[in-house]
Coordinates of C-alpha atoms in Angstrom, one line a residue:
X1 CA -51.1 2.0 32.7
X2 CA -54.3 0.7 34.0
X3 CA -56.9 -0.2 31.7
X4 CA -60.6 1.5 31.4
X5 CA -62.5 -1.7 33.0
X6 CA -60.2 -3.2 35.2
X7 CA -59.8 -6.2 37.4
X8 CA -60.1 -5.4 41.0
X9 CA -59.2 -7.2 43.8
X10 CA -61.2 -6.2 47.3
X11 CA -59.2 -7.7 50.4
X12 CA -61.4 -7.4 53.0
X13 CA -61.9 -9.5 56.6
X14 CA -65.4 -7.9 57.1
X15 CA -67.9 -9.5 54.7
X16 CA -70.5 -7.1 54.7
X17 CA -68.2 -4.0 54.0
X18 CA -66.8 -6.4 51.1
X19 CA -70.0 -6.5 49.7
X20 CA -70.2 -2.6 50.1
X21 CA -67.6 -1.8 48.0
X22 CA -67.8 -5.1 45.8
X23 CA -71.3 -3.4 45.2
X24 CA -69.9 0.0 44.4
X25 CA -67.8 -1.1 42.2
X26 CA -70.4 -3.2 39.9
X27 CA -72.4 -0.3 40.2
X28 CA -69.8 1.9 38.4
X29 CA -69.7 -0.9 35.6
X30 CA -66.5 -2.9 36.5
X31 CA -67.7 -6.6 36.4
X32 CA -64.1 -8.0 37.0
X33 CA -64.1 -8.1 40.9
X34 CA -62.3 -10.7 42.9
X35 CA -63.1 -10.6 47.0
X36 CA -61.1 -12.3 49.0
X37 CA -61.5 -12.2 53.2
X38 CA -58.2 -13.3 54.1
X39 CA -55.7 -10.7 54.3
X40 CA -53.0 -12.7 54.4
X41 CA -54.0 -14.3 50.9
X42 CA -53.7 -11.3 49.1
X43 CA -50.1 -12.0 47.7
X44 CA -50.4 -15.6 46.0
X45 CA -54.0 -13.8 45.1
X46 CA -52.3 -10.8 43.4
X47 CA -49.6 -13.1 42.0
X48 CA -52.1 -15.3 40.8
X49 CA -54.7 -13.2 39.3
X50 CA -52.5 -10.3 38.6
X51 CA -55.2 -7.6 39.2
X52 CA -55.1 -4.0 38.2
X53 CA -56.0 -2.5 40.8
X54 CA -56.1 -3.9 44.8
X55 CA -59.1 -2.2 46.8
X56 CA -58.0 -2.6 50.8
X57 CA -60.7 -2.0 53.6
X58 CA -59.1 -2.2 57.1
X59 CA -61.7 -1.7 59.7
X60 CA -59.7 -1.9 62.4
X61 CA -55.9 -1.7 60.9
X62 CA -53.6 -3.2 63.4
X63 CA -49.4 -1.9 62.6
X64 CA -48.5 -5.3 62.0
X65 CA -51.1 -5.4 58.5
X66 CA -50.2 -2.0 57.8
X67 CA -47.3 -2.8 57.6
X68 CA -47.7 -5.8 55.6
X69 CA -49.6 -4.0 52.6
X70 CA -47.3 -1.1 52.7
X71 CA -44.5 -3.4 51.3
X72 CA -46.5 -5.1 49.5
X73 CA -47.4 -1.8 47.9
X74 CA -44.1 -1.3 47.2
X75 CA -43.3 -4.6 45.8
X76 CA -46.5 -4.8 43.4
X77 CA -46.4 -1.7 41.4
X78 CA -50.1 -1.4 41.5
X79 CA -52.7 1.2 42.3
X80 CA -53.6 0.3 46.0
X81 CA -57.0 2.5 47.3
X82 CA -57.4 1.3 51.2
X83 CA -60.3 2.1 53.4
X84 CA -59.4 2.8 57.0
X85 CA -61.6 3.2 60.1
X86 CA -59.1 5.0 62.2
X87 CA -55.7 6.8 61.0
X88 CA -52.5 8.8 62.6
X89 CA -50.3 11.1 60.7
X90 CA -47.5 9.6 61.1
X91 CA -49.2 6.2 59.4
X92 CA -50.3 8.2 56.4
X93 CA -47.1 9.4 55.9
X94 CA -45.8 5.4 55.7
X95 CA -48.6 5.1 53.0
X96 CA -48.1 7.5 50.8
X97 CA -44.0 6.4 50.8
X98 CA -45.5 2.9 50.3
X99 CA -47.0 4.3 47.1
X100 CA -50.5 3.7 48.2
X101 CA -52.7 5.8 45.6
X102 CA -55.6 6.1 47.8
X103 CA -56.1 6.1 51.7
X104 CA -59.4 7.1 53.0
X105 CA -60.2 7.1 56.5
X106 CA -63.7 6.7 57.5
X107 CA -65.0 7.1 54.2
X108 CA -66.4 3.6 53.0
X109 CA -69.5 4.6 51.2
X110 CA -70.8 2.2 48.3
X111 CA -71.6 5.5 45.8
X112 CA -67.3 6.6 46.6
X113 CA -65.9 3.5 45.8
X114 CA -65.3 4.4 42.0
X115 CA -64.2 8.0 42.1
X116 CA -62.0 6.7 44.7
X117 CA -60.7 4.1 42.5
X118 CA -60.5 6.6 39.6
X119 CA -58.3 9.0 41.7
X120 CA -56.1 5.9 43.0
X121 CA -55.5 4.7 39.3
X122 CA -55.0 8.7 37.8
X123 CA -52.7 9.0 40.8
X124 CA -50.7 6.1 40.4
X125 CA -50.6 6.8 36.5
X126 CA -48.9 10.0 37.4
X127 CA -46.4 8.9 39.8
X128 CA -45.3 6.0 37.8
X129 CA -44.8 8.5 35.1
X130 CA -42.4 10.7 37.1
X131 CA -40.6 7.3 38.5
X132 CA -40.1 6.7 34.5
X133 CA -39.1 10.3 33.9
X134 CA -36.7 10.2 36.7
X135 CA -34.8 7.5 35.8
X136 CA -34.7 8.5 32.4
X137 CA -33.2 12.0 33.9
X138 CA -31.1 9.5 36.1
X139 CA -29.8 7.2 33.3
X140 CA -29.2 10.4 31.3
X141 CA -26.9 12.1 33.5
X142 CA -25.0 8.7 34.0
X143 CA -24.3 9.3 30.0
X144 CA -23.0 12.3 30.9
X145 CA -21.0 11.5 33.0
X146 CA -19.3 8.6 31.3
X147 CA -19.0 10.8 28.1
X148 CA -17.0 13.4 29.9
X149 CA -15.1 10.9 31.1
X150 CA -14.0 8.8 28.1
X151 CA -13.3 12.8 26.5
X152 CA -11.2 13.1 29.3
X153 CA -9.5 10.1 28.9
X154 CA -8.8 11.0 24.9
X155 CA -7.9 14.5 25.7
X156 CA -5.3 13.3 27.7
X157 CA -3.9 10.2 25.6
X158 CA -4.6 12.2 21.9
X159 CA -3.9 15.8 23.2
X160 CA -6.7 17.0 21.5
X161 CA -9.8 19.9 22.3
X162 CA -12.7 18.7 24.3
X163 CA -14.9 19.3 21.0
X164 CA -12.3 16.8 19.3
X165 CA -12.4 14.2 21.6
X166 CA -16.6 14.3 21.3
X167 CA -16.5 14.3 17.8
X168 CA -14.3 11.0 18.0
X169 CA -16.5 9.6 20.5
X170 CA -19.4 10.8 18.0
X171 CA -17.3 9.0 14.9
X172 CA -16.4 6.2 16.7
X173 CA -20.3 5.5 17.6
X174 CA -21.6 5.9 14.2
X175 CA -18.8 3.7 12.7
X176 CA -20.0 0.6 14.8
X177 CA -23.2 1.5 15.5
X178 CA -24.1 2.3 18.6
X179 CA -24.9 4.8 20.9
X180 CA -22.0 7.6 22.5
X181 CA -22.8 5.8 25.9
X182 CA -21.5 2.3 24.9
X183 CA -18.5 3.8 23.4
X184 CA -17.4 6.2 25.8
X185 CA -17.9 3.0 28.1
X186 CA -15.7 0.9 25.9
X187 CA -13.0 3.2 26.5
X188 CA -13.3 3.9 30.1
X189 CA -13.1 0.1 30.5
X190 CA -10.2 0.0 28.0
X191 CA -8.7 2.8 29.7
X192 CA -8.9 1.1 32.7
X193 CA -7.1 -2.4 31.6
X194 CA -4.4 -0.7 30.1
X195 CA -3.5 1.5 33.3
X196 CA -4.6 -0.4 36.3

């Protein structure tokens, strides 16, 4: 989650444009801005700093930079807006699998800069919430799948019903205090040792 005010970091190679949105952006009330012009310092600076939110104007994006800001994109878990001169489908569609928030072509404009950062932070918010809801669905269903596994495994060794073998899964949990998961993982591994 990104705070209300926060700090920005503008990687830009063209000074003037810097100021543009440097400008825009203290204009909208966010006083934390850090401008750096060298595009190849913006990893130590993000590692450094550890910005909210990373502002990226490419005037004249070469494939080779792209490239480089899409995985770091991916690596940073950050809201990334970048301002492009020039675009191609097929590069947009790397950005948005990078996870950039926000890629504007052509549209550097000093009074844009914060609804533009607004929209990358709201749409970063939202993704990383269904990254967190996925792997929540993800981690769920590997329960599952581990509890039917260790009722399987009791079924067979116990003889007993499918509701019986949960219920001493579900016994078995409360009795040492932990969750159905770490039991029926117990057992699997148990299960395994014994019959190799």
């Amino acid at each position: 989650m990104v705070e209300p005010n926060p700090t920005v970091l503008v990687v830009d190679e063209n000074r003037i444009r810097a100021s543009i949105i440097e400008d825009g952006l203290k204009d909208a009330g966010i006083c934390d801005v850090i401008v750096i012009h060298d595009v190849t310092e913006a990893g130590r600076t993000i590692v450094a700093r550890k910005p909210d939110v990373i502002v990226v104007d490419l005037e004249n994006p070469q494939r080779d930079t792209l490239e480089h800001f899409f995985s770091l994109s991916r690596a940073i878990e950050r809201p990334i807006a970048m301002f492009v001169d020039r675009s191609d489908a097929a590069t947009i569609e790397k950005a948005v699998e990078a996870g950039v928030s926000a890629y504007v072509v052509d549209g550097l404009k000093k009074e844009r800069v914060r609804p533009i950062l607004d929209m990358a932070i709201s749409r970063f918010n939202a993704f990383a919430r269904l990254r967190r809801e996925l792997h929540q669905a993800r981690g769920a269903l590997e329960e599952r799948k581990l509890i039917d596994q260790a009722k399987a495994i009791l079924m067979r060794s116990r003889g007993v019903s499918e509701s019986q073998a949960y219920a001493l899964l579900r016994s078995a949990a409360m009795n040492q205090n932990k969750r159905i998961a770490e039991v029926a993982q117990g057992l699997i591994t148990a299960a395994e040792l014994l019959d190799p």
